């Protein structure tokens, strides 16, 4: 908007150009060589993913997880399924269904137990 600012931007400064022309950088030293380890390459960490099995809670969680892992909603779902139907949802079936290690599923079922909320009838409160 201001012509004096535009003029200052496009004006050549001969003194500055002379100083810049005098700058010269020279590097002396052996060229750096990258050592090759005989064809060894860093492993490519490309994890195989699987779609989650969320049912009606699909909107609450992630859509894909790496194989060998489960999402929070899946963990709660499988723990609840095992609690309600332990003869159907065995550790072996859960490990196969969710692509998990059997040892990890066994530990999960042993140490993580979903709690249950129990409501007592109002007439029995005095007895408790």
Short mmCIF file of C-alpha atoms in Angstrom, two decimals:
data_model
loop_
_atom_site.label_atom_id
_atom_site.label_comp_id
_atom_site.label_asym_id
_atom_site.label_seq_id
_atom_site.Cartn_x
_atom_site.Cartn_y
_atom_site.Cartn_z
CA UNK A 1 0.00 0.00 0.00
CA UNK A 2 2.90 2.35 0.71
CA UNK A 3 5.08 3.12 -2.32
CA UNK A 4 8.09 4.09 -0.18
CA UNK A 5 8.12 0.63 1.43
CA UNK A 6 7.84 -1.06 -1.98
CA UNK A 7 10.70 1.10 -3.27
CA UNK A 8 12.88 0.13 -0.27
CA UNK A 9 12.16 -3.57 -0.85
CA UNK A 10 13.22 -3.51 -4.51
CA UNK A 11 16.19 -1.11 -4.11
CA UNK A 12 19.64 -2.64 -4.63
CA UNK A 13 22.18 -2.03 -1.90
CA UNK A 14 25.57 -2.01 -3.66
CA UNK A 15 27.51 -2.01 -0.39
CA UNK A 16 25.71 -5.14 0.83
CA UNK A 17 26.20 -6.90 -2.52
CA UNK A 18 29.95 -6.14 -2.38
CA UNK A 19 30.20 -7.60 1.12
CA UNK A 20 28.30 -10.73 0.07
CA UNK A 21 30.59 -11.23 -2.93
CA UNK A 22 33.63 -11.17 -0.61
CA UNK A 23 32.30 -14.09 1.45
CA UNK A 24 33.91 -17.36 0.40
CA UNK A 25 33.79 -20.68 2.22
CA UNK A 26 36.30 -23.38 1.52
CA UNK A 27 36.14 -26.79 3.12
CA UNK A 28 39.28 -28.87 3.40
CA UNK A 29 39.27 -32.38 4.66
CA UNK A 30 38.73 -35.91 3.55
CA UNK A 31 35.30 -36.65 2.16
CA UNK A 32 33.10 -38.46 4.63
CA UNK A 33 32.30 -42.01 3.61
CA UNK A 34 29.41 -44.03 4.93
CA UNK A 35 30.49 -47.48 6.04
CA UNK A 36 28.50 -50.29 4.50
CA UNK A 37 27.93 -53.25 6.80
CA UNK A 38 27.95 -55.83 4.03
CA UNK A 39 24.39 -55.50 2.87
CA UNK A 40 22.77 -55.26 6.30
CA UNK A 41 19.75 -53.02 6.23
CA UNK A 42 17.73 -51.59 9.03
CA UNK A 43 14.53 -53.55 9.52
CA UNK A 44 11.49 -51.92 8.07
CA UNK A 45 8.94 -51.52 10.81
CA UNK A 46 5.75 -51.98 8.90
CA UNK A 47 3.16 -53.40 11.26
CA UNK A 48 0.42 -55.59 9.93
CA UNK A 49 -2.93 -54.15 10.96
CA UNK A 50 -6.32 -55.73 11.42
CA UNK A 51 -9.82 -54.27 11.56
CA UNK A 52 -11.31 -54.05 15.03
CA UNK A 53 -14.33 -56.13 16.09
CA UNK A 54 -16.46 -53.61 17.91
CA UNK A 55 -20.06 -54.32 17.01
CA UNK A 56 -22.40 -51.56 18.13
CA UNK A 57 -19.59 -49.62 19.89
CA UNK A 58 -17.72 -49.03 16.62
CA UNK A 59 -18.05 -45.23 16.75
CA UNK A 60 -16.28 -45.08 20.13
CA UNK A 61 -12.92 -46.54 19.19
CA UNK A 62 -10.19 -46.80 16.56
CA UNK A 63 -10.87 -48.71 13.35
CA UNK A 64 -7.51 -50.52 12.91
CA UNK A 65 -4.99 -51.86 15.41
CA UNK A 66 -1.69 -53.72 14.91
CA UNK A 67 -1.91 -57.50 15.00
CA UNK A 68 -1.14 -58.78 18.46
CA UNK A 69 -2.80 -55.78 20.12
CA UNK A 70 -6.38 -54.86 21.00
CA UNK A 71 -8.22 -51.61 21.52
CA UNK A 72 -9.76 -50.55 24.84
CA UNK A 73 -13.30 -51.22 23.67
CA UNK A 74 -12.27 -54.66 22.38
CA UNK A 75 -10.58 -55.46 25.69
CA UNK A 76 -13.69 -54.52 27.65
CA UNK A 77 -15.87 -56.47 25.22
CA UNK A 78 -13.83 -59.67 25.37
CA UNK A 79 -13.52 -59.48 29.17
CA UNK A 80 -17.27 -59.07 29.48
CA UNK A 81 -17.94 -61.91 27.00
CA UNK A 82 -15.61 -64.19 28.98
CA UNK A 83 -17.30 -63.22 32.24
CA UNK A 84 -20.80 -63.90 30.88
CA UNK A 85 -19.98 -67.06 28.87
CA UNK A 86 -16.63 -68.54 30.01
CA UNK A 87 -17.33 -71.91 28.40
CA UNK A 88 -17.82 -70.26 24.96
CA UNK A 89 -15.25 -67.43 25.21
CA UNK A 90 -12.23 -69.45 26.30
CA UNK A 91 -8.69 -68.06 26.27
CA UNK A 92 -7.94 -70.10 23.13
CA UNK A 93 -10.95 -68.73 21.25
CA UNK A 94 -10.18 -65.14 22.28
CA UNK A 95 -6.54 -65.52 21.22
CA UNK A 96 -7.61 -66.83 17.82
CA UNK A 97 -10.40 -64.31 17.34
CA UNK A 98 -8.30 -61.23 18.18
CA UNK A 99 -4.89 -62.44 16.85
CA UNK A 100 -3.28 -62.46 20.30
CA UNK A 101 -0.77 -64.69 22.09
CA UNK A 102 -2.43 -67.35 24.28
CA UNK A 103 -0.10 -66.52 27.21
CA UNK A 104 -1.11 -62.85 27.08
CA UNK A 105 -4.82 -63.68 26.88
CA UNK A 106 -4.50 -66.03 29.87
CA UNK A 107 -2.82 -63.25 31.89
CA UNK A 108 -5.43 -60.76 30.76
CA UNK A 109 -8.30 -63.00 31.88
CA UNK A 110 -6.57 -63.74 35.19
CA UNK A 111 -5.65 -60.20 36.24
CA UNK A 112 -8.27 -57.97 34.61
CA UNK A 113 -11.77 -58.71 35.82
CA UNK A 114 -14.59 -56.33 34.89
CA UNK A 115 -16.54 -55.23 37.92
CA UNK A 116 -20.29 -55.67 38.25
CA UNK A 117 -22.70 -53.15 39.70
CA UNK A 118 -25.27 -54.80 41.94
CA UNK A 119 -28.37 -53.02 43.10
CA UNK A 120 -29.95 -54.26 46.28
CA UNK A 121 -33.69 -54.04 46.82
CA UNK A 122 -34.75 -51.12 48.98
CA UNK A 123 -36.58 -53.32 51.52
CA UNK A 124 -33.43 -55.32 52.31
CA UNK A 125 -31.13 -52.39 53.08
CA UNK A 126 -31.59 -52.68 56.85
CA UNK A 127 -30.44 -56.28 56.79
CA UNK A 128 -27.21 -55.37 54.99
#
